[in-house]
Tab-separated table of N, CA and C in Angstrom:
chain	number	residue	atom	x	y	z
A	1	UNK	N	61.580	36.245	-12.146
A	1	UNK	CA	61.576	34.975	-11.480
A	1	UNK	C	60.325	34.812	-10.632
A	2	UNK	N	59.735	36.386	-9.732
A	2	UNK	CA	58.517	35.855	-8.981
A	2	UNK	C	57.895	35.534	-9.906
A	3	UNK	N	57.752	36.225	-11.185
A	3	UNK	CA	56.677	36.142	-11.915
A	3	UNK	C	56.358	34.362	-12.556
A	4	UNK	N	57.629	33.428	-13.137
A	4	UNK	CA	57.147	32.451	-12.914
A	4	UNK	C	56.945	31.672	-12.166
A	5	UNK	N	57.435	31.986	-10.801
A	5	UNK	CA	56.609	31.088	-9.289
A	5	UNK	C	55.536	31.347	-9.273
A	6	UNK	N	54.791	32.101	-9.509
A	6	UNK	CA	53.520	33.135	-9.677
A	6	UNK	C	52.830	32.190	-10.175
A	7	UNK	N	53.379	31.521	-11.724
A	7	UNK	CA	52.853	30.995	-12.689
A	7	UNK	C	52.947	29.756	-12.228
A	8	UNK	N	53.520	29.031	-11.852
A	8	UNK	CA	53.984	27.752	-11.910
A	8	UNK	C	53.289	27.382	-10.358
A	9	UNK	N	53.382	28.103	-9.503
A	9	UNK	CA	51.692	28.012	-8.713
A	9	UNK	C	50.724	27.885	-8.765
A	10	UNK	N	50.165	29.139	-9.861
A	10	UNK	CA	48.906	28.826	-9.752
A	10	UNK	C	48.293	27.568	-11.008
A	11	UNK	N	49.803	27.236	-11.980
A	11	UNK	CA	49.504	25.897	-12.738
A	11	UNK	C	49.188	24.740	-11.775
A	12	UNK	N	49.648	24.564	-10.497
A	12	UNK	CA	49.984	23.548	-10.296
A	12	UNK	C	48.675	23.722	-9.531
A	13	UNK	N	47.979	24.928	-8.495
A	13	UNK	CA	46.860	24.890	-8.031
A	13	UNK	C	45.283	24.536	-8.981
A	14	UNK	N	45.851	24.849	-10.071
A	14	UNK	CA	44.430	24.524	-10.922
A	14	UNK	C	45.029	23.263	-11.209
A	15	UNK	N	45.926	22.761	-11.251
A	15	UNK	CA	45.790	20.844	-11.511
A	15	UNK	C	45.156	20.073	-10.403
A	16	UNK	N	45.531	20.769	-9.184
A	16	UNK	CA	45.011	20.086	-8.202
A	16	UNK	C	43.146	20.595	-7.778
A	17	UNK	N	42.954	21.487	-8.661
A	17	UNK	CA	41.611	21.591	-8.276
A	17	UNK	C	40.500	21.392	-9.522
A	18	UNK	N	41.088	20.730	-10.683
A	18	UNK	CA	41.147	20.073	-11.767
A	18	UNK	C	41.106	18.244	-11.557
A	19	UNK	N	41.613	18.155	-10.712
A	19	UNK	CA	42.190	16.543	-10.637
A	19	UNK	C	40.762	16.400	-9.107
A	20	UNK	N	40.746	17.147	-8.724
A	20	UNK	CA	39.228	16.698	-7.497
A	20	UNK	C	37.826	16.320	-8.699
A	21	UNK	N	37.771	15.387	-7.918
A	21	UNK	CA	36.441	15.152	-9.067
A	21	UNK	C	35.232	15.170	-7.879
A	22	UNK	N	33.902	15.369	-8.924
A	22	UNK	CA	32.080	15.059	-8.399
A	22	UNK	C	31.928	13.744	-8.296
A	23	UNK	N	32.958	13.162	-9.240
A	23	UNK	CA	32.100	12.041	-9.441
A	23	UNK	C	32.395	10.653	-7.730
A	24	UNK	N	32.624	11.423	-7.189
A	24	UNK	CA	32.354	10.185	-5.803
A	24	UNK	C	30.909	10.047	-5.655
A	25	UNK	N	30.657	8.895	-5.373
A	25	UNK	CA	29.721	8.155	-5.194
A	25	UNK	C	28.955	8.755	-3.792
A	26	UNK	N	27.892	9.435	-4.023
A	26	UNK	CA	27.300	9.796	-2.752
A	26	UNK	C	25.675	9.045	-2.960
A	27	UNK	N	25.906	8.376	-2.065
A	27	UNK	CA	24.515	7.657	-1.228
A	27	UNK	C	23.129	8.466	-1.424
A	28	UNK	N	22.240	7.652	-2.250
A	28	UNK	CA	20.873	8.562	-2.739
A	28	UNK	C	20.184	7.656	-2.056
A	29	UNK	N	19.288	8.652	-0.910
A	29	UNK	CA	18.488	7.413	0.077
A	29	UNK	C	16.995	7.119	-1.071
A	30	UNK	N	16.989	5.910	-0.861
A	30	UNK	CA	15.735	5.172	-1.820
A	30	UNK	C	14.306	4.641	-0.700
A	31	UNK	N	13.704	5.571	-1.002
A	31	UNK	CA	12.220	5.261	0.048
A	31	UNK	C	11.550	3.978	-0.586
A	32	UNK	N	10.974	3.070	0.098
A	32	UNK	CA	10.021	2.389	-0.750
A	32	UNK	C	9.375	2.241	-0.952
A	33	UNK	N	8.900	1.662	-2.293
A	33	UNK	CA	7.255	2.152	-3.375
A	33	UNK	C	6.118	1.070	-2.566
A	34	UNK	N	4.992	1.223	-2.512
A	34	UNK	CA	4.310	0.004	-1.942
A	34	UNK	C	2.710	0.360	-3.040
A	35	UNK	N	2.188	-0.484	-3.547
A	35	UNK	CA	1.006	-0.747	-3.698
A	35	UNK	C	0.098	-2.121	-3.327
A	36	UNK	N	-0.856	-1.746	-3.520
A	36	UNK	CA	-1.587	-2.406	-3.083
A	36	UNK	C	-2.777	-3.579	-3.980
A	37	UNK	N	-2.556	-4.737	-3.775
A	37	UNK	CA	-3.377	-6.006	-4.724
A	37	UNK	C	-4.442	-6.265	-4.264
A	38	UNK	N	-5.624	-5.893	-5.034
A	38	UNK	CA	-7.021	-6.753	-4.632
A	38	UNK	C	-6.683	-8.268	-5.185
A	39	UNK	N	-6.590	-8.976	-4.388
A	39	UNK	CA	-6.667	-10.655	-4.961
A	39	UNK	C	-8.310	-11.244	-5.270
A	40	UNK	N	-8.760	-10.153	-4.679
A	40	UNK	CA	-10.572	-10.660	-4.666
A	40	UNK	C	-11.136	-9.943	-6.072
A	41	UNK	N	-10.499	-9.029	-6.390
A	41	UNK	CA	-11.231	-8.475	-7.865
A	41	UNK	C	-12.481	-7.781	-7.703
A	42	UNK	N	-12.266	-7.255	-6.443
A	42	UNK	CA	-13.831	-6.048	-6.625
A	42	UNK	C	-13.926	-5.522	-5.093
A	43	UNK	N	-13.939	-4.418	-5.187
A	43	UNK	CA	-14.134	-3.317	-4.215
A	43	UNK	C	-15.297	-3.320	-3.107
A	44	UNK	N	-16.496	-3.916	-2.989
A	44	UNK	CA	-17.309	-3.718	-2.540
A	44	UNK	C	-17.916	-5.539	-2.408
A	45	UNK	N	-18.259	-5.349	-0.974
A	45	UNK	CA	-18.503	-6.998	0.079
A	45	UNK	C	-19.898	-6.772	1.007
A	46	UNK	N	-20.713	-7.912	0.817
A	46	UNK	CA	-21.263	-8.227	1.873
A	46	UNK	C	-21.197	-8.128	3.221
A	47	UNK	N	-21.841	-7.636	4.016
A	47	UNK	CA	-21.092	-7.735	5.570
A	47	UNK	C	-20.736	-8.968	5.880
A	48	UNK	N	-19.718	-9.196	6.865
A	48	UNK	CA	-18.903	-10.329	7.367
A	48	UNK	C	-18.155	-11.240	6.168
A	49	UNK	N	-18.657	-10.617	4.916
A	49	UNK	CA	-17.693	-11.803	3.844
A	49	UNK	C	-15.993	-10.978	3.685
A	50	UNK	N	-15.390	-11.420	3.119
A	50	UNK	CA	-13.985	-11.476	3.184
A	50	UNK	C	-13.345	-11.009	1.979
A	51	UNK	N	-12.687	-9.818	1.753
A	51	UNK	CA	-11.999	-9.632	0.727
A	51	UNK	C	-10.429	-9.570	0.978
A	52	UNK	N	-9.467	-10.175	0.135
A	52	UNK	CA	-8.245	-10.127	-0.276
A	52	UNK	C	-7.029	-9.479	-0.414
A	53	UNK	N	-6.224	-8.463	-0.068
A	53	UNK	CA	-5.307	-7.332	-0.514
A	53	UNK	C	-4.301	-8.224	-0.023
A	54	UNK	N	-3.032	-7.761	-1.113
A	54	UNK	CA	-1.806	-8.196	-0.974
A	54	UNK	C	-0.746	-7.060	-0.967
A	55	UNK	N	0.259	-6.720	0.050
A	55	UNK	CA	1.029	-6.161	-0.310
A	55	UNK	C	2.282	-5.857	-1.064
A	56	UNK	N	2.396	-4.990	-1.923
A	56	UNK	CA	3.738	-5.272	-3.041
A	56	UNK	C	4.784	-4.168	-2.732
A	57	UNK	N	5.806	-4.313	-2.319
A	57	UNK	CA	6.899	-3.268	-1.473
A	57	UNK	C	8.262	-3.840	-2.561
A	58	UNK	N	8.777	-2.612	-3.265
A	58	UNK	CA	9.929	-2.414	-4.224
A	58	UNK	C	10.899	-1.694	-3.073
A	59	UNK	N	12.074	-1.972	-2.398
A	59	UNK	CA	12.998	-1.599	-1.247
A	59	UNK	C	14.160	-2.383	-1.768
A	60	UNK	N	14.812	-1.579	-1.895
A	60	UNK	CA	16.110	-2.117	-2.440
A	60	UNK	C	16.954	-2.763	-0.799
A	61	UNK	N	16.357	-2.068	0.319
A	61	UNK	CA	16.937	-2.125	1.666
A	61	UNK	C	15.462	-2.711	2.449
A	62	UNK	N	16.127	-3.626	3.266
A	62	UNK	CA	15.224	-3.998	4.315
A	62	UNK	C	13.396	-3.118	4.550
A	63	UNK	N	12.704	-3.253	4.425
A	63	UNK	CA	11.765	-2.540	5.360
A	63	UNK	C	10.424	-3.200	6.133
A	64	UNK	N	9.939	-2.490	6.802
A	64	UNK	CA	8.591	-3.247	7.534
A	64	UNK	C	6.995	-2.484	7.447
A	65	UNK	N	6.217	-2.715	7.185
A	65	UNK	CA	5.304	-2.097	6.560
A	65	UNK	C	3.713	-2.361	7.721
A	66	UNK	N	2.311	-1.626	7.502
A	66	UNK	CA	1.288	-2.065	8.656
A	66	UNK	C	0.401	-1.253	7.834
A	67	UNK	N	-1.055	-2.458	7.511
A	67	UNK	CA	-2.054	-1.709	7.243
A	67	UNK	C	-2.723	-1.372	7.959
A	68	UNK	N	-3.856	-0.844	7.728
A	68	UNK	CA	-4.577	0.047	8.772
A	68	UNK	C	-6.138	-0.006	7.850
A	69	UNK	N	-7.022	0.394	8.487
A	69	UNK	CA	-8.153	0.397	8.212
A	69	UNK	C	-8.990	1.423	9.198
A	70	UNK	N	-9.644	2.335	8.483
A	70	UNK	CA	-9.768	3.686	8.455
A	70	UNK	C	-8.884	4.577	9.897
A	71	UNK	N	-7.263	4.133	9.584
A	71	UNK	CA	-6.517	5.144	10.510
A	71	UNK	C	-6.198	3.664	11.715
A	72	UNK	N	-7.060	2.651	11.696
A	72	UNK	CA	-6.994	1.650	13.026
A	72	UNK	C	-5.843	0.711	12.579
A	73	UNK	N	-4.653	0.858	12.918
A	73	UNK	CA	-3.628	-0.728	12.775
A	73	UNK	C	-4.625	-1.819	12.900
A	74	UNK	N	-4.154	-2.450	11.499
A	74	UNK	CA	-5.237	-3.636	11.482
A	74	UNK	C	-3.862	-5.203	11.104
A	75	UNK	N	-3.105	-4.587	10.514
A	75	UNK	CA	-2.092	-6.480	10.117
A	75	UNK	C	-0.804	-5.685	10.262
A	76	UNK	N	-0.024	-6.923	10.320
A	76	UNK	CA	1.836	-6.340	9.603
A	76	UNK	C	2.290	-7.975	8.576
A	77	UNK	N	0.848	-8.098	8.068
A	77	UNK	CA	1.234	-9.574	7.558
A	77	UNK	C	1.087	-9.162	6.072
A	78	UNK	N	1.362	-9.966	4.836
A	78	UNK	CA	1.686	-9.233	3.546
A	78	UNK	C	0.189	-8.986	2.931
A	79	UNK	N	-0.752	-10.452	3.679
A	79	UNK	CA	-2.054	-10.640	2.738
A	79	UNK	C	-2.932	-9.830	4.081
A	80	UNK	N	-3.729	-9.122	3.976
A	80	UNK	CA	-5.024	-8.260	4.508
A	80	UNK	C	-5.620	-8.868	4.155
A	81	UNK	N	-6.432	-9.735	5.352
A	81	UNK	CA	-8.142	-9.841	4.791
A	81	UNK	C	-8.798	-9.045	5.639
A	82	UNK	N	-9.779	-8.580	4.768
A	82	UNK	CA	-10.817	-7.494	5.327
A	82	UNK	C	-12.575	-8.315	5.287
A	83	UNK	N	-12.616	-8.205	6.559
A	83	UNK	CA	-14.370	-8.592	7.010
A	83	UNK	C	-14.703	-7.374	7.872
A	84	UNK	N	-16.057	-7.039	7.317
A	84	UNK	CA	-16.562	-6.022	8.583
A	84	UNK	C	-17.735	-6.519	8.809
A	85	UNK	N	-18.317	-6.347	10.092
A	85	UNK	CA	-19.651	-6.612	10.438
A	85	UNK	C	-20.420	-5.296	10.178
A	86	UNK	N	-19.673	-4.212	9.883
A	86	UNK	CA	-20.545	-2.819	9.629
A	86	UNK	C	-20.800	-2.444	8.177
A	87	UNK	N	-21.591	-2.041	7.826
A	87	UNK	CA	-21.291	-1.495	6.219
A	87	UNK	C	-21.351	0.110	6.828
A	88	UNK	N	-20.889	0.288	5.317
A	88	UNK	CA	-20.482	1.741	4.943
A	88	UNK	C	-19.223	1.820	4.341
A	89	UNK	N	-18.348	2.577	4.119
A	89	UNK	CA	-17.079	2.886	3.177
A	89	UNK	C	-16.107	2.536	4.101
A	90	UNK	N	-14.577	2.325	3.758
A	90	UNK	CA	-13.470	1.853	4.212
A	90	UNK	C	-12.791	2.426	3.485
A	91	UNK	N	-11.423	3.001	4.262
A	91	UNK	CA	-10.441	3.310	3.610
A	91	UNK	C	-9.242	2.331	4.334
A	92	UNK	N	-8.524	1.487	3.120
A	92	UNK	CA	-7.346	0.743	3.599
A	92	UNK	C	-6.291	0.789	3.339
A	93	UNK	N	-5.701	1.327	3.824
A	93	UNK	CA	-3.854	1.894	3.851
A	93	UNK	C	-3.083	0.850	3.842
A	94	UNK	N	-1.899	0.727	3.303
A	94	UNK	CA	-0.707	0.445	3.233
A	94	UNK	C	0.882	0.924	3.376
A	95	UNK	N	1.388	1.176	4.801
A	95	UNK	CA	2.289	2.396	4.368
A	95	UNK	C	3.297	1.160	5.036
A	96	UNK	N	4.726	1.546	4.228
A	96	UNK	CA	6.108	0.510	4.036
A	96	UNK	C	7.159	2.276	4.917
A	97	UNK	N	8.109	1.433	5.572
A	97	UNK	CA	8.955	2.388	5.944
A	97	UNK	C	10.352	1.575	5.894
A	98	UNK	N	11.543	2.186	5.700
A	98	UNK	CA	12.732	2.061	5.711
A	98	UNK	C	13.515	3.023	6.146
A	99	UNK	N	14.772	2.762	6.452
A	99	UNK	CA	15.589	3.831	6.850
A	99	UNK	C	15.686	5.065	6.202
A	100	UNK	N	15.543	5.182	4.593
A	100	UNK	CA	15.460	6.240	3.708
A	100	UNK	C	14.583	6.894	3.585
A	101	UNK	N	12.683	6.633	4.194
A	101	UNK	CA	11.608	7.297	4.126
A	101	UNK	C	10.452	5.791	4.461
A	102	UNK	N	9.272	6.617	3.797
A	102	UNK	CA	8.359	5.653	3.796
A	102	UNK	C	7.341	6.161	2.603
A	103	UNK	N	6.392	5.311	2.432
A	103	UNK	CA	5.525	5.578	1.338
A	103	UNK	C	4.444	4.996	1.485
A	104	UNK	N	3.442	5.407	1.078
A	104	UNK	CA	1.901	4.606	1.224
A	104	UNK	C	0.962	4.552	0.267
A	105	UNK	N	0.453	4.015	-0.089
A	105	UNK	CA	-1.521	3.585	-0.732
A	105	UNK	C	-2.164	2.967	0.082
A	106	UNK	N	-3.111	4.043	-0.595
A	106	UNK	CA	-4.960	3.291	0.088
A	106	UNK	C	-5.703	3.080	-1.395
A	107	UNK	N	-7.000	2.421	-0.459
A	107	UNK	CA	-7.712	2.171	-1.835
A	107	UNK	C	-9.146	2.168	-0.597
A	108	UNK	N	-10.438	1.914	-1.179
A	108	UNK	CA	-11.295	2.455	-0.951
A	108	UNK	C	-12.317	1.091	-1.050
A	109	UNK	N	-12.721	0.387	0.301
A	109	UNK	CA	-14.238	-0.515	0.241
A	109	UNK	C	-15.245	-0.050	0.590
A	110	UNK	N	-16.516	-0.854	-0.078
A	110	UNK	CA	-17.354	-0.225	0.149
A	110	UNK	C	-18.405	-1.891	0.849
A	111	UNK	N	-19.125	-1.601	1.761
A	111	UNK	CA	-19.509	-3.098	2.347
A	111	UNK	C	-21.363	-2.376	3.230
A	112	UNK	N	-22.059	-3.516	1.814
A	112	UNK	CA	-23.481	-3.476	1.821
A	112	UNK	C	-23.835	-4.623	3.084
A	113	UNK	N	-24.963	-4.307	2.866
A	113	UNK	CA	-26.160	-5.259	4.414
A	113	UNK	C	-26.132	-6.439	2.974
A	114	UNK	N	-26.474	-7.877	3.854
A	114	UNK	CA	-26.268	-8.755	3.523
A	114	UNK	C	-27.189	-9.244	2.578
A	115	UNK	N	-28.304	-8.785	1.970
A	115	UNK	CA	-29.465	-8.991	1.566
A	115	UNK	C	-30.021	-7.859	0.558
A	116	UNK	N	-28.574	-7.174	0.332
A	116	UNK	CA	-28.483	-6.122	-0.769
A	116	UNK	C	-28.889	-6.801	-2.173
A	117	UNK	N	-28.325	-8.001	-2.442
A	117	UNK	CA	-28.233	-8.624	-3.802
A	117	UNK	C	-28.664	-10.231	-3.291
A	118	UNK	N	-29.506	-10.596	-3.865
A	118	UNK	CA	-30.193	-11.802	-4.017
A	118	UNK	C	-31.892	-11.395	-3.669
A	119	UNK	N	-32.600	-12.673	-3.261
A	119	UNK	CA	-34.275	-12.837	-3.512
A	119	UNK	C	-34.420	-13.629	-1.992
A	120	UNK	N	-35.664	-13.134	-1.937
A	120	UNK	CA	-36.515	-13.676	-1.137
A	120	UNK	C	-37.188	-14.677	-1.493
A	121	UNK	N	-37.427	-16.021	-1.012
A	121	UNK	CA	-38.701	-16.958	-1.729
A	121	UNK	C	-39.685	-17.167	-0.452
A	122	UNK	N	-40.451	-17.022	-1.089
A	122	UNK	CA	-41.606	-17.295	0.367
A	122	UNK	C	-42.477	-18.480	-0.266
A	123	UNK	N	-42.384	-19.652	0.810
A	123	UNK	CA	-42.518	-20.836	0.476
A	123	UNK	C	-44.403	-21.049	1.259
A	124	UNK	N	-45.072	-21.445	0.925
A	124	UNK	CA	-46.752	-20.971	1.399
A	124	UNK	C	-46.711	-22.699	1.634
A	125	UNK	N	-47.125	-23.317	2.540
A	125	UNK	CA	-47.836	-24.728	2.540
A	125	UNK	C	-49.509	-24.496	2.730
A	126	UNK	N	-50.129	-25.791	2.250
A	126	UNK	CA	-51.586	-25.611	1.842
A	126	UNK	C	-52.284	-25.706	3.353
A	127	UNK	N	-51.714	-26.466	4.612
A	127	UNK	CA	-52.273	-27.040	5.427
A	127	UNK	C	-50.836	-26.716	6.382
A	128	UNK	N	-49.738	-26.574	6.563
A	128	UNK	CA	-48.620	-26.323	7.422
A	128	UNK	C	-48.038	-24.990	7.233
A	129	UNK	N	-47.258	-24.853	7.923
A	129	UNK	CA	-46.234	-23.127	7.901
A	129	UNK	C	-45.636	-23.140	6.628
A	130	UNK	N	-45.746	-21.707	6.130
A	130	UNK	CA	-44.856	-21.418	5.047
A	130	UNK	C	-43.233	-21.250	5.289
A	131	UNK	N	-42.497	-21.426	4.236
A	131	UNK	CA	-41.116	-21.377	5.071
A	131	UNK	C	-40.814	-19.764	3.704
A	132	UNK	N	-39.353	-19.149	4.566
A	132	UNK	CA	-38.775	-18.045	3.673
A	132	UNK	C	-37.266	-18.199	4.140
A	133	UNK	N	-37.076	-17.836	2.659
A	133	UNK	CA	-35.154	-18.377	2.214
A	133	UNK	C	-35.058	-17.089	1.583
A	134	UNK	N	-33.801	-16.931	1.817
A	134	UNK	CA	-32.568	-16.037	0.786
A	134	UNK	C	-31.908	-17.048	-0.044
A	135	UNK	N	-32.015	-16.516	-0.769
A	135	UNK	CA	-31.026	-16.603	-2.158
A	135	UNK	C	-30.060	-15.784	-2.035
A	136	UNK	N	-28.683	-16.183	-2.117
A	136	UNK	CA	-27.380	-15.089	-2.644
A	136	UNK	C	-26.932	-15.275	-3.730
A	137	UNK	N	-26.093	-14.165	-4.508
A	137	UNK	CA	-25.691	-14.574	-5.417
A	137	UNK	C	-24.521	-15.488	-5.804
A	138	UNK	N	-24.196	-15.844	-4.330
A	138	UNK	CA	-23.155	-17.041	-4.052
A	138	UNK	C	-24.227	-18.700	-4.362
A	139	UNK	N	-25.555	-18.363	-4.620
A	139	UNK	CA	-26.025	-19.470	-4.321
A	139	UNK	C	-26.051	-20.200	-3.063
A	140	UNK	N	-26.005	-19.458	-1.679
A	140	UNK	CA	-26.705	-20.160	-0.508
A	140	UNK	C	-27.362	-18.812	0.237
């Protein structure tokens, strides 16, 4: 008789540890993806002219995001425009945070002296002052 209480125990303990399931639903925190849009189509600007970035954030949950420009908080707005009065290289970040993590891209400008690309005309009068213009390749 112990012997089938024995049995009929430990049947009934493996039903019940048989009948627990994995499959509950446990919460997978989702960080969000962010890249980054040139709307201007090219990496490298004139000093003081203006290039374009847009931010693109995949968050299934709320989040708030801040670019930066080399390490300096520069927006928390979606479109970055970037003007520098300095040349030399730029690095411009994008990092998105949510309750589950955060994530970031940069991308890389590069911003010449103003007189990198176009002409000089030097205008000579026969009897008055000569005049001198730039040309850009914007045409002014």
């Amino acid at each position: 008789m112990k012997k089938n209480l024995i049995y009929f125990s430990l049947f009934v303990f493996a039903g019940l540890v048989a009948s627990c399931s994995d499959d509950d639903e446990k919460y997978t925190p989702i960080p969000p993806v962010v890249s980054i849009e040139n709307t201007s189509g090219t990496l490298s600007v004139a000093q003081e002219d203006t290039l374009y970035f847009k931010a693109n954030i995949e968050s299934p949950i709320e989040s708030s995001f801040q670019w930066s420009v080399n390490g300096k908080e520069a927006s928390t707005d979606s479109i970055l425009k970037f003007t520098s009065e300095e040349m030399g290289k730029f690095e411009i970040a994008l990092t998105a945070k949510n309750a589950d993590g955060e994530h970031s891209a940069t991308t890389s400008v590069e911003v010449y002296g103003k007189y990198k690309y176009g002409m000089f005309v030097l205008n000579e009068g026969s009897s008055s002052n000569g005049t001198l213009i730039f040309i850009s390749p914007k045409g002014g």
